[in-house]
Amino acid sequence: MRIGLLPSSGTASRMNGIPKFLLPVSEDLQCLLDYHVRLMQPTVEKIIIPTRSEWVDVVRSFDFGSHVEVIELNTQTMAETLRRALAGVHYDSCVLGMPDTYFVGENPYRELYAHPGHDMVLRLYPTRPEQAGNVGSVRLGADNAVVQHADKDPEHDFGAHWGVMEFAKHTEEFLDPAATTGGYLIDECLSRGLDVRGIPAKDPYFDCGTFAEYLQCLTHLSLGADDTVH
């Protein structure tokens, strides 16, 4: 069973109290979270959306359908959110998306779906200069094997970073709730010699977690490009 996870549990501190997953991106979509649900839905059997107490009613009001489960979680870190959201859930692999991102010209969840059978698969994106040091940078070896990962380290920019990941059920036990990011799981898998692959994308993506990058995304969309791929 392949499931999807869209953590929406941030404190909205970087956008003056506005949850990033509620930011609008087009007239046809309710918000960024709706955008991710639509992209992810065709490739998974179930989507779990953990969100904080103050946002749970808003998220449930979108009525995504029976295949989407919205759960109330008040957590301190991304890793804690993942661990608690997946506790007791049966699945073979979990696709992790970040609903404060917007992709150019692709559906990354469909791309990961085309590469089954690994302990972990990452969708990689070209790192723009302003993103270096703020993303999980990834270095590839032969056959797209991930050989190194540096999380938000300005001293290590390998030119590409992960934006979406899929991990097998057995890797869940390596999640440390105290870890600040989901990228921690990549390091744990690499340290154990597991099969971690990176699938490079041609085009970049927008992380709408800051106003500056959200403005870049809106500027891109205002040029009339229709990048939504289902």
Tab-separated table of C-alpha atoms in Angstrom:
chain	number	residue	atom	x	y	z
A	1	MET	CA	0.000	0.000	0.000
A	2	ARG	CA	1.362	3.379	-1.022
A	3	ILE	CA	0.234	6.341	1.063
A	4	GLY	CA	0.905	10.073	0.936
A	5	LEU	CA	1.765	12.465	3.752
A	6	LEU	CA	1.365	16.246	3.523
A	7	PRO	CA	2.504	17.817	6.834
A	8	SER	CA	0.672	21.077	7.460
A	9	SER	CA	1.686	21.598	11.058
A	10	GLY	CA	3.962	24.628	10.912
A	11	THR	CA	3.503	27.640	13.176
A	12	ALA	CA	3.287	30.116	10.263
A	13	SER	CA	6.018	32.236	11.850
A	14	ARG	CA	7.770	33.108	8.556
A	15	MET	CA	4.662	34.502	6.832
A	16	ASN	CA	3.303	36.772	9.563
A	17	GLY	CA	0.896	34.168	10.888
A	18	ILE	CA	-0.450	32.995	7.518
A	19	PRO	CA	-0.095	29.213	7.039
A	20	LYS	CA	2.010	28.629	3.935
A	21	PHE	CA	-0.112	25.695	2.791
A	22	LEU	CA	-3.130	28.044	2.552
A	23	LEU	CA	-1.463	30.455	0.125
A	24	PRO	CA	-3.338	30.832	-3.183
A	25	VAL	CA	-1.633	29.978	-6.471
A	26	SER	CA	-4.444	30.078	-9.043
A	27	GLU	CA	-8.163	30.695	-9.516
A	28	ASP	CA	-8.732	26.975	-10.072
A	29	LEU	CA	-7.114	25.802	-6.828
A	30	GLN	CA	-8.193	26.521	-3.289
A	31	CYS	CA	-4.599	26.817	-2.049
A	32	LEU	CA	-1.159	25.157	-2.177
A	33	LEU	CA	-2.423	22.245	-0.079
A	34	ASP	CA	-5.224	21.620	-2.580
A	35	TYR	CA	-2.624	21.721	-5.363
A	36	HIS	CA	-0.586	18.984	-3.664
A	37	VAL	CA	-3.610	16.809	-2.919
A	38	ARG	CA	-4.612	16.910	-6.584
A	39	LEU	CA	-1.096	16.029	-7.754
A	40	MET	CA	-0.640	13.237	-5.220
A	41	GLN	CA	-4.097	11.643	-5.343
A	42	PRO	CA	-3.682	9.560	-8.569
A	43	THR	CA	-0.599	7.721	-7.255
A	44	VAL	CA	-1.523	6.835	-3.651
A	45	GLU	CA	-4.349	4.986	-1.936
A	46	LYS	CA	-4.604	7.359	1.006
A	47	ILE	CA	-3.366	10.831	1.956
A	48	ILE	CA	-2.758	11.892	5.561
A	49	ILE	CA	-2.685	15.601	6.407
A	50	PRO	CA	-1.504	16.378	9.952
A	51	THR	CA	-2.251	19.949	11.007
A	52	ARG	CA	-2.346	22.059	14.158
A	53	SER	CA	-5.413	22.664	16.309
A	54	GLU	CA	-5.885	26.197	15.007
A	55	TRP	CA	-5.977	25.039	11.375
A	56	VAL	CA	-7.790	21.704	11.550
A	57	ASP	CA	-11.282	23.096	10.913
A	58	VAL	CA	-10.054	25.139	7.958
A	59	VAL	CA	-8.321	22.156	6.359
A	60	ARG	CA	-11.334	19.886	6.906
A	61	SER	CA	-13.587	22.499	5.323
A	62	PHE	CA	-11.925	21.830	1.953
A	63	ASP	CA	-13.678	18.431	1.860
A	64	PHE	CA	-10.942	16.653	-0.067
A	65	GLY	CA	-12.866	13.372	-0.017
A	66	SER	CA	-12.794	10.037	1.772
A	67	HIS	CA	-9.275	9.206	0.581
A	68	VAL	CA	-7.854	12.115	2.617
A	69	GLU	CA	-7.571	11.948	6.410
A	70	VAL	CA	-6.989	15.187	8.302
A	71	ILE	CA	-5.554	14.627	11.786
A	72	GLU	CA	-4.939	17.127	14.573
A	73	LEU	CA	-1.301	17.204	15.704
A	74	ASN	CA	0.520	19.888	17.645
A	75	THR	CA	4.214	19.094	17.236
A	76	GLN	CA	7.543	20.867	17.543
A	77	THR	CA	9.551	19.373	14.672
A	78	MET	CA	8.967	17.879	11.224
A	79	ALA	CA	10.399	14.525	12.323
A	80	GLU	CA	8.014	14.430	15.296
A	81	THR	CA	5.118	15.167	12.948
A	82	LEU	CA	6.119	12.300	10.656
A	83	ARG	CA	6.595	9.830	13.500
A	84	ARG	CA	3.272	10.621	15.194
A	85	ALA	CA	1.260	10.855	11.962
A	86	LEU	CA	2.473	7.430	10.820
A	87	ALA	CA	2.145	5.661	14.179
A	88	GLY	CA	0.044	2.528	13.740
A	89	VAL	CA	-0.542	3.185	10.020
A	90	HIS	CA	-0.192	0.203	7.663
A	91	TYR	CA	1.704	0.968	4.451
A	92	ASP	CA	4.503	-0.324	2.249
A	93	SER	CA	5.856	3.063	1.233
A	94	CYS	CA	5.046	6.667	2.110
A	95	VAL	CA	5.353	9.657	-0.219
A	96	LEU	CA	6.267	12.840	1.645
A	97	GLY	CA	5.344	16.169	0.094
A	98	MET	CA	5.845	19.702	1.374
A	99	PRO	CA	2.660	21.729	0.795
A	100	ASP	CA	4.487	25.048	0.712
A	101	THR	CA	6.103	24.258	-2.642
A	102	TYR	CA	5.097	24.747	-6.271
A	103	PHE	CA	6.577	22.671	-9.098
A	104	VAL	CA	7.376	23.819	-12.608
A	105	GLY	CA	6.060	21.640	-15.418
A	106	GLU	CA	5.800	18.302	-13.618
A	107	ASN	CA	4.022	16.085	-11.119
A	108	PRO	CA	6.835	14.878	-8.824
A	109	TYR	CA	4.630	12.269	-7.174
A	110	ARG	CA	4.064	10.592	-10.522
A	111	GLU	CA	7.821	10.677	-11.161
A	112	LEU	CA	8.535	8.844	-7.884
A	113	TYR	CA	5.809	6.322	-8.721
A	114	ALA	CA	7.881	5.289	-11.740
A	115	HIS	CA	10.825	4.231	-9.530
A	116	PRO	CA	9.637	1.550	-7.086
A	117	GLY	CA	11.650	-0.991	-5.147
A	118	HIS	CA	14.135	1.183	-3.240
A	119	ASP	CA	14.458	1.975	0.464
A	120	MET	CA	14.143	5.665	-0.373
A	121	VAL	CA	13.731	7.742	-3.528
A	122	LEU	CA	14.236	11.510	-3.728
A	123	ARG	CA	13.066	13.913	-6.400
A	124	LEU	CA	15.938	16.334	-6.936
A	125	TYR	CA	15.840	19.904	-8.210
A	126	PRO	CA	18.504	22.324	-9.459
A	127	THR	CA	19.595	24.590	-6.618
A	128	ARG	CA	19.390	28.298	-7.369
A	129	PRO	CA	22.041	30.556	-5.754
A	130	GLU	CA	19.567	32.017	-3.258
A	131	GLN	CA	18.557	28.506	-2.141
A	132	ALA	CA	22.066	27.277	-1.292
A	133	GLY	CA	22.394	26.690	2.437
A	134	ASN	CA	18.641	26.630	2.924
A	135	VAL	CA	17.868	23.221	1.401
A	136	GLY	CA	18.869	19.574	1.696
A	137	SER	CA	21.689	19.338	-0.852
A	138	VAL	CA	22.266	15.915	-2.437
A	139	ARG	CA	25.239	14.398	-4.259
A	140	LEU	CA	24.700	11.502	-6.643
A	141	GLY	CA	27.013	8.669	-7.584
A	142	ALA	CA	26.644	5.898	-10.163
A	143	ASP	CA	23.130	4.843	-11.203
A	144	ASN	CA	21.616	7.840	-9.406
A	145	ALA	CA	22.614	6.448	-6.010
A	146	VAL	CA	22.637	9.132	-3.307
A	147	VAL	CA	26.108	9.194	-1.735
A	148	GLN	CA	25.936	12.368	0.373
A	149	HIS	CA	23.342	14.686	1.882
A	150	ALA	CA	23.966	18.043	3.582
A	151	ASP	CA	20.962	19.616	5.284
A	152	LYS	CA	20.894	23.422	5.145
A	153	ASP	CA	24.685	23.650	5.159
A	154	PRO	CA	26.101	26.658	3.231
A	155	GLU	CA	29.497	24.919	3.066
A	156	HIS	CA	28.086	22.015	1.032
A	157	ASP	CA	26.166	22.788	-2.146
A	158	PHE	CA	26.131	19.848	-4.556
A	159	GLY	CA	24.015	21.683	-7.122
A	160	ALA	CA	20.791	19.775	-6.478
A	161	HIS	CA	18.486	19.320	-3.509
A	162	TRP	CA	15.555	17.119	-2.631
A	163	GLY	CA	11.989	18.411	-2.737
A	164	VAL	CA	9.898	15.239	-2.432
A	165	MET	CA	10.757	11.843	-0.988
A	166	GLU	CA	9.334	8.340	-0.804
A	167	PHE	CA	10.485	5.971	1.928
A	168	ALA	CA	9.775	2.343	2.756
A	169	LYS	CA	7.924	1.403	5.941
A	170	HIS	CA	10.978	-0.147	7.578
A	171	THR	CA	12.849	3.186	7.542
A	172	GLU	CA	10.241	4.850	9.757
A	173	GLU	CA	11.910	3.482	12.883
A	174	PHE	CA	14.969	5.647	12.165
A	175	LEU	CA	12.994	8.876	12.649
A	176	ASP	CA	14.135	10.806	15.704
A	177	PRO	CA	11.289	13.069	16.914
A	178	ALA	CA	13.889	15.573	18.101
A	179	ALA	CA	15.302	16.042	14.590
A	180	THR	CA	14.330	19.397	13.138
A	181	THR	CA	13.757	18.298	9.516
A	182	GLY	CA	12.550	15.314	7.524
A	183	GLY	CA	15.928	15.292	5.787
A	184	TYR	CA	17.315	13.630	8.909
A	185	LEU	CA	15.832	10.374	7.613
A	186	ILE	CA	18.068	10.561	4.520
A	187	ASP	CA	21.191	10.627	6.685
A	188	GLU	CA	19.955	7.724	8.781
A	189	CYS	CA	19.329	5.616	5.685
A	190	LEU	CA	22.722	6.467	4.178
A	191	SER	CA	24.551	5.664	7.419
A	192	ARG	CA	22.996	2.187	7.348
A	193	GLY	CA	23.971	1.532	3.744
A	194	LEU	CA	20.378	1.434	2.487
A	195	ASP	CA	19.380	1.876	-1.154
A	196	VAL	CA	18.710	5.609	-1.577
A	197	ARG	CA	18.218	6.941	-5.115
A	198	GLY	CA	17.865	10.466	-6.457
A	199	ILE	CA	15.825	11.251	-9.582
A	200	PRO	CA	16.880	14.619	-11.045
A	201	ALA	CA	14.311	17.038	-12.418
A	202	LYS	CA	15.081	19.410	-15.251
A	203	ASP	CA	13.270	22.438	-13.896
A	204	PRO	CA	13.434	24.118	-10.463
A	205	TYR	CA	10.614	24.529	-8.008
A	206	PHE	CA	9.457	27.316	-5.723
A	207	ASP	CA	9.566	27.034	-1.943
A	208	CYS	CA	6.836	29.450	-0.864
A	209	GLY	CA	7.977	29.388	2.765
A	210	THR	CA	9.220	32.976	2.543
A	211	PHE	CA	7.523	36.017	1.064
A	212	ALA	CA	10.407	36.615	-1.356
A	213	GLU	CA	10.148	33.154	-2.912
A	214	TYR	CA	6.343	33.212	-2.865
A	215	LEU	CA	6.571	36.459	-4.818
A	216	GLN	CA	8.891	34.734	-7.310
A	217	CYS	CA	6.308	31.981	-7.719
A	218	LEU	CA	3.484	34.466	-8.311
A	219	THR	CA	5.638	36.372	-10.791
A	220	HIS	CA	6.314	33.137	-12.678
A	221	LEU	CA	2.619	32.292	-12.728
A	222	SER	CA	1.664	35.799	-13.825
A	223	LEU	CA	3.671	35.250	-17.012
A	224	GLY	CA	0.899	32.922	-18.134
A	225	ALA	CA	2.727	29.613	-17.887
A	226	ASP	CA	0.448	26.668	-17.125
A	227	ASP	CA	2.699	24.346	-15.156
A	228	THR	CA	0.117	22.176	-13.429
A	229	VAL	CA	0.665	18.559	-14.441
A	230	HIS	CA	-1.789	15.909	-13.252
